[in-house]
Amino acid sequence: MTPAFLLAIALAAPRAEPQATFAHEAGWIVLTLTHGEQPVGDALIQVYDEAGAMFASGETGANGRGQFPLPRGDSFLVEFKIGDRTADPIRITSTPNGPFPGEVLLSFGLAPCCRVPSGGWAAPEATPGTNWLWPTGLAGLAVFGSAALVLLFLGPRARNS
Amino acid sequence: MSRTVWLCVVLLGLLAAGGALLVAYLRQGPSGPDLAEAARADLERRGYQPVDEELKDYKPVPTQAHPLLGLTAPDFTLTDTAGTARPLADALKAGPVVVVFYYGYHCDHCVSQLFALHKDIDKFQSLGATVLAISADAPELTRARYQQYGAFAFPVLADPGNAVATLYGTYKPGKNPGDQGDLMHGTFVLDGRGHVVWANRGEGPFTDNRTLLTLLQRMRHP
């Protein structure tokens, strides 16, 4: 494993993304889209049935709400487009207790955390955390380089003065 | 000042710098920075606090969309640090299972979620849940890290080829043989029937144990 690889690892804290809730109401699916406590209006909704055919489409209202008839079958797919961002499709299953999941944290093309070297991980002995030798060597080189510069530039001046 | 004096000054500087580096090396050890300490700092940055209060009013983080949601979790049998085969099915016989895909002992945030789970493991166990952590690290490597940083109170399983991670959508192999693959952190809650009821994936570890415990509590006392 190279230090460059470690640098490629993201440390970003999880971002708060919009949430969608789903509920059954008299044969309809009622959804609400919020971000924080605020409703998300004008979001494009597309619903696909179990066979993958477009079943319904529309936009959320100013209150973040939208509704469509319950599609036939055990499950259906909902896609949201908010501004220019398209959320990962959500598969909703109809259960006796209502739609599952009833609440979803939207994700937008999940980013991978890290890249795995093509040859897999090195043997344990070769991957003891950060390689401490190269920064040590680099620091040593810097110290010696600085010393050489001091000798080169200040040495003659000291002799001449 | 004479050249000799300059040389002495430079030599003294070099000795001081070398000494400082040696001290730093000895303090850090040949394995680099203390991963356990770094993981603790990472958890602090993420606002993690051990769970010590009632969770009945806690609002859990909702699940993300995931193709496995509502479906039976892909079965697997992986080896733990002792070399014992651990089938998922066996864990499910005891109740719900929290499956955590972490990144192995390669950096502080890669492993920090495991330290957080370890701190709250008694809460998970009291709810009848089993925690299984999975990474591509070989059992020998995990054993070596256990000696350095201490063992976790839950099974840490080896998935050397990321085959199980691929099934759970936390690893995407490269397009061509030899290409790099993409790895994500992933946390999954499986109910006692083995269905995926909650999923979270992303570039960072999921360290909100309150969410996981609240979900498990609701499963036990709906």
Short mmCIF file of N, CA, C and O in Angstrom, two decimals, chain B residues 144-212:
data_model
loop_
_atom_site.label_atom_id
_atom_site.label_comp_id
_atom_site.label_asym_id
_atom_site.label_seq_id
_atom_site.Cartn_x
_atom_site.Cartn_y
_atom_site.Cartn_z
N ALA B 144 -2.82 -9.68 14.22
CA ALA B 144 -1.66 -8.83 14.55
C ALA B 144 -2.12 -7.48 15.10
O ALA B 144 -1.54 -6.95 16.06
N ARG B 145 -3.17 -6.94 14.52
CA ARG B 145 -3.69 -5.65 15.00
C ARG B 145 -4.34 -5.80 16.37
O ARG B 145 -4.30 -4.90 17.18
N TYR B 146 -4.97 -6.95 16.60
CA TYR B 146 -5.55 -7.21 17.93
C TYR B 146 -4.46 -7.13 18.99
O TYR B 146 -4.67 -6.61 20.09
N GLN B 147 -3.27 -7.69 18.65
CA GLN B 147 -2.16 -7.66 19.63
C GLN B 147 -1.72 -6.23 19.90
O GLN B 147 -1.32 -5.89 21.01
N GLN B 148 -1.80 -5.39 18.86
CA GLN B 148 -1.38 -3.99 19.03
C GLN B 148 -2.44 -3.16 19.76
O GLN B 148 -2.11 -2.35 20.62
N TYR B 149 -3.69 -3.31 19.32
CA TYR B 149 -4.74 -2.38 19.76
C TYR B 149 -5.83 -3.03 20.61
O TYR B 149 -6.76 -2.36 21.03
N GLY B 150 -5.76 -4.34 20.79
CA GLY B 150 -6.81 -5.03 21.53
C GLY B 150 -7.85 -5.62 20.59
O GLY B 150 -8.02 -5.14 19.46
N ALA B 151 -8.53 -6.68 21.08
CA ALA B 151 -9.51 -7.38 20.24
C ALA B 151 -10.88 -6.72 20.38
O ALA B 151 -11.17 -6.05 21.37
N PHE B 152 -11.71 -6.90 19.37
CA PHE B 152 -13.09 -6.42 19.44
C PHE B 152 -13.98 -7.52 20.03
O PHE B 152 -13.66 -8.71 19.89
N ALA B 153 -15.06 -7.10 20.65
CA ALA B 153 -15.94 -8.05 21.33
C ALA B 153 -17.00 -8.60 20.38
O ALA B 153 -18.12 -8.92 20.80
N PHE B 154 -16.69 -8.66 19.11
CA PHE B 154 -17.61 -9.24 18.12
C PHE B 154 -16.75 -9.84 17.01
O PHE B 154 -15.57 -9.46 16.85
N PRO B 155 -17.29 -10.79 16.25
CA PRO B 155 -16.48 -11.44 15.22
C PRO B 155 -16.07 -10.47 14.10
O PRO B 155 -16.89 -9.68 13.63
N VAL B 156 -14.81 -10.53 13.76
CA VAL B 156 -14.29 -9.77 12.62
C VAL B 156 -13.91 -10.79 11.56
O VAL B 156 -13.04 -11.64 11.78
N LEU B 157 -14.59 -10.74 10.44
CA LEU B 157 -14.49 -11.79 9.43
C LEU B 157 -13.68 -11.33 8.21
O LEU B 157 -13.68 -10.14 7.87
N ALA B 158 -13.04 -12.30 7.59
CA ALA B 158 -12.19 -12.00 6.43
C ALA B 158 -12.92 -12.31 5.13
O ALA B 158 -13.46 -13.40 4.95
N ASP B 159 -12.93 -11.33 4.26
CA ASP B 159 -13.55 -11.47 2.93
C ASP B 159 -12.47 -11.07 1.91
O ASP B 159 -12.57 -10.01 1.28
N PRO B 160 -11.43 -11.90 1.78
CA PRO B 160 -10.22 -11.49 1.07
C PRO B 160 -10.47 -11.03 -0.37
O PRO B 160 -9.83 -10.09 -0.82
N GLY B 161 -11.39 -11.65 -1.06
CA GLY B 161 -11.63 -11.25 -2.45
C GLY B 161 -12.77 -10.26 -2.59
O GLY B 161 -13.18 -9.95 -3.71
N ASN B 162 -13.29 -9.76 -1.48
CA ASN B 162 -14.43 -8.83 -1.48
C ASN B 162 -15.67 -9.44 -2.15
O ASN B 162 -16.52 -8.70 -2.65
N ALA B 163 -15.75 -10.77 -2.14
CA ALA B 163 -16.89 -11.41 -2.80
C ALA B 163 -18.20 -11.08 -2.07
O ALA B 163 -19.22 -10.78 -2.70
N VAL B 164 -18.16 -11.12 -0.74
CA VAL B 164 -19.38 -10.83 0.03
C VAL B 164 -19.70 -9.33 -0.07
O VAL B 164 -20.86 -8.93 -0.22
N ALA B 165 -18.66 -8.50 -0.02
CA ALA B 165 -18.87 -7.05 -0.16
C ALA B 165 -19.52 -6.74 -1.50
O ALA B 165 -20.36 -5.83 -1.61
N THR B 166 -19.17 -7.50 -2.53
CA THR B 166 -19.78 -7.30 -3.85
C THR B 166 -21.27 -7.62 -3.78
O THR B 166 -22.10 -6.89 -4.33
N LEU B 167 -21.61 -8.71 -3.10
CA LEU B 167 -23.03 -9.11 -2.99
C LEU B 167 -23.85 -8.04 -2.28
O LEU B 167 -25.02 -7.83 -2.57
N TYR B 168 -23.24 -7.36 -1.33
CA TYR B 168 -23.95 -6.34 -0.54
C TYR B 168 -23.79 -4.94 -1.14
O TYR B 168 -24.24 -3.94 -0.55
N GLY B 169 -23.15 -4.87 -2.28
CA GLY B 169 -23.06 -3.58 -2.98
C GLY B 169 -22.11 -2.59 -2.33
O GLY B 169 -22.22 -1.38 -2.55
N THR B 170 -21.15 -3.08 -1.55
CA THR B 170 -20.17 -2.16 -0.97
C THR B 170 -18.83 -2.26 -1.68
O THR B 170 -17.89 -1.56 -1.33
N TYR B 171 -18.74 -3.13 -2.64
CA TYR B 171 -17.52 -3.24 -3.45
C TYR B 171 -17.92 -3.40 -4.91
O TYR B 171 -18.82 -4.18 -5.24
N LYS B 172 -17.27 -2.60 -5.74
CA LYS B 172 -17.53 -2.70 -7.17
C LYS B 172 -16.20 -3.05 -7.84
O LYS B 172 -15.28 -2.23 -7.83
N PRO B 173 -16.11 -4.27 -8.38
CA PRO B 173 -14.83 -4.66 -8.99
C PRO B 173 -14.50 -3.76 -10.18
O PRO B 173 -15.38 -3.16 -10.79
N GLY B 174 -13.22 -3.67 -10.51
CA GLY B 174 -12.79 -2.92 -11.68
C GLY B 174 -13.36 -3.55 -12.95
O GLY B 174 -13.75 -4.73 -12.95
N LYS B 175 -13.42 -2.75 -14.01
CA LYS B 175 -14.05 -3.25 -15.25
C LYS B 175 -13.21 -4.36 -15.89
O LYS B 175 -13.75 -5.33 -16.41
N ASN B 176 -11.91 -4.18 -15.86
CA ASN B 176 -11.03 -5.17 -16.50
C ASN B 176 -10.21 -5.88 -15.43
O ASN B 176 -9.96 -5.31 -14.36
N PRO B 177 -9.77 -7.09 -15.74
CA PRO B 177 -8.90 -7.79 -14.77
C PRO B 177 -7.66 -6.93 -14.47
O PRO B 177 -7.05 -6.39 -15.40
N GLY B 178 -7.36 -6.78 -13.21
CA GLY B 178 -6.20 -5.96 -12.83
C GLY B 178 -6.57 -4.53 -12.51
O GLY B 178 -5.77 -3.79 -11.93
N ASP B 179 -7.79 -4.10 -12.91
CA ASP B 179 -8.23 -2.73 -12.59
C ASP B 179 -8.52 -2.61 -11.10
O ASP B 179 -8.87 -3.59 -10.45
N GLN B 180 -8.41 -1.38 -10.61
CA GLN B 180 -8.75 -1.16 -9.21
C GLN B 180 -10.25 -1.26 -9.01
O GLN B 180 -11.03 -0.88 -9.89
N GLY B 181 -10.65 -1.76 -7.84
CA GLY B 181 -12.07 -1.81 -7.51
C GLY B 181 -12.41 -0.69 -6.54
O GLY B 181 -11.53 -0.13 -5.90
N ASP B 182 -13.70 -0.36 -6.46
CA ASP B 182 -14.15 0.71 -5.55
C ASP B 182 -14.81 0.10 -4.33
O ASP B 182 -15.64 -0.79 -4.44
N LEU B 183 -14.44 0.61 -3.18
CA LEU B 183 -14.95 0.08 -1.92
C LEU B 183 -15.69 1.18 -1.16
O LEU B 183 -15.29 2.34 -1.20
N MET B 184 -16.78 0.80 -0.52
CA MET B 184 -17.53 1.75 0.32
C MET B 184 -17.67 1.15 1.72
O MET B 184 -17.65 -0.06 1.89
N HIS B 185 -17.86 2.03 2.68
CA HIS B 185 -18.28 1.56 3.99
C HIS B 185 -19.75 1.15 3.88
O HIS B 185 -20.50 1.76 3.12
N GLY B 186 -20.15 0.16 4.63
CA GLY B 186 -21.54 -0.26 4.57
C GLY B 186 -22.01 -0.82 5.90
O GLY B 186 -21.26 -1.52 6.59
N THR B 187 -23.23 -0.49 6.29
CA THR B 187 -23.83 -1.03 7.51
C THR B 187 -25.23 -1.52 7.16
O THR B 187 -26.00 -0.79 6.52
N PHE B 188 -25.53 -2.74 7.56
CA PHE B 188 -26.82 -3.35 7.24
C PHE B 188 -27.43 -3.93 8.51
O PHE B 188 -26.73 -4.56 9.29
N VAL B 189 -28.72 -3.71 8.67
CA VAL B 189 -29.44 -4.34 9.78
C VAL B 189 -30.35 -5.41 9.19
O VAL B 189 -31.16 -5.12 8.30
N LEU B 190 -30.17 -6.64 9.67
CA LEU B 190 -31.00 -7.76 9.21
C LEU B 190 -31.91 -8.17 10.36
O LEU B 190 -31.44 -8.30 11.50
N ASP B 191 -33.19 -8.36 10.05
CA ASP B 191 -34.07 -8.82 11.12
C ASP B 191 -33.86 -10.32 11.34
O ASP B 191 -33.07 -10.96 10.63
N GLY B 192 -34.55 -10.87 12.31
CA GLY B 192 -34.33 -12.27 12.67
C GLY B 192 -34.63 -13.24 11.54
O GLY B 192 -34.16 -14.38 11.55
N ARG B 193 -35.42 -12.78 10.54
CA ARG B 193 -35.71 -13.65 9.39
C ARG B 193 -34.64 -13.53 8.32
O ARG B 193 -34.70 -14.19 7.29
N GLY B 194 -33.70 -12.64 8.55
CA GLY B 194 -32.62 -12.47 7.58
C GLY B 194 -32.92 -11.46 6.50
O GLY B 194 -32.21 -11.38 5.50
N HIS B 195 -33.98 -10.68 6.68
CA HIS B 195 -34.32 -9.65 5.70
C HIS B 195 -33.54 -8.36 5.99
O HIS B 195 -33.37 -7.98 7.15
N VAL B 196 -33.12 -7.70 4.93
CA VAL B 196 -32.42 -6.42 5.10
C VAL B 196 -33.47 -5.35 5.38
O VAL B 196 -34.34 -5.09 4.54
N VAL B 197 -33.42 -4.77 6.57
CA VAL B 197 -34.44 -3.79 6.94
C VAL B 197 -33.87 -2.37 6.99
O VAL B 197 -34.64 -1.40 7.10
N TRP B 198 -32.57 -2.25 6.93
CA TRP B 198 -31.96 -0.91 6.99
C TRP B 198 -30.57 -1.02 6.37
O TRP B 198 -29.86 -2.01 6.59
N ALA B 199 -30.22 -0.01 5.60
CA ALA B 199 -28.90 -0.05 4.94
C ALA B 199 -28.33 1.36 4.85
O ALA B 199 -29.06 2.34 4.66
N ASN B 200 -27.03 1.43 4.99
CA ASN B 200 -26.34 2.71 4.82
C ASN B 200 -24.98 2.43 4.20
O ASN B 200 -24.24 1.58 4.69
N ARG B 201 -24.71 3.11 3.11
CA ARG B 201 -23.40 2.96 2.47
C ARG B 201 -22.84 4.35 2.22
O ARG B 201 -23.58 5.33 2.14
N GLY B 202 -21.55 4.41 2.04
CA GLY B 202 -20.97 5.71 1.70
C GLY B 202 -19.48 5.75 1.91
O GLY B 202 -18.84 4.75 2.23
N GLU B 203 -18.97 6.97 1.72
CA GLU B 203 -17.52 7.14 1.79
C GLU B 203 -17.01 7.17 3.24
O GLU B 203 -15.81 7.07 3.47
N GLY B 204 -17.92 7.35 4.18
CA GLY B 204 -17.51 7.39 5.59
C GLY B 204 -18.19 6.29 6.38
O GLY B 204 -19.21 5.76 5.97
N PRO B 205 -17.61 5.93 7.53
CA PRO B 205 -18.25 4.91 8.37
C PRO B 205 -19.51 5.45 9.03
O PRO B 205 -19.61 6.65 9.28
N PHE B 206 -20.45 4.57 9.31
CA PHE B 206 -21.68 4.98 10.00
C PHE B 206 -21.45 4.78 11.49
O PHE B 206 -21.32 3.65 11.96
N THR B 207 -21.39 5.86 12.24
CA THR B 207 -21.01 5.74 13.66
C THR B 207 -22.14 6.10 14.61
O THR B 207 -21.91 6.23 15.81
N ASP B 208 -23.36 6.25 14.07
CA ASP B 208 -24.49 6.59 14.94
C ASP B 208 -25.10 5.29 15.48
O ASP B 208 -26.10 4.79 14.95
N ASN B 209 -24.50 4.76 16.52
CA ASN B 209 -25.01 3.51 17.11
C ASN B 209 -26.43 3.68 17.66
O ASN B 209 -27.18 2.71 17.78
N ARG B 210 -26.80 4.91 18.00
CA ARG B 210 -28.15 5.15 18.51
C ARG B 210 -29.20 4.72 17.49
O ARG B 210 -30.22 4.15 17.83
N THR B 211 -28.91 5.03 16.23
CA THR B 211 -29.84 4.63 15.18
C THR B 211 -29.97 3.11 15.14
O THR B 211 -31.09 2.57 15.13
N LEU B 212 -28.85 2.40 15.14
CA LEU B 212 -28.88 0.94 15.04
C LEU B 212 -29.60 0.34 16.24
O LEU B 212 -30.43 -0.56 16.10
#
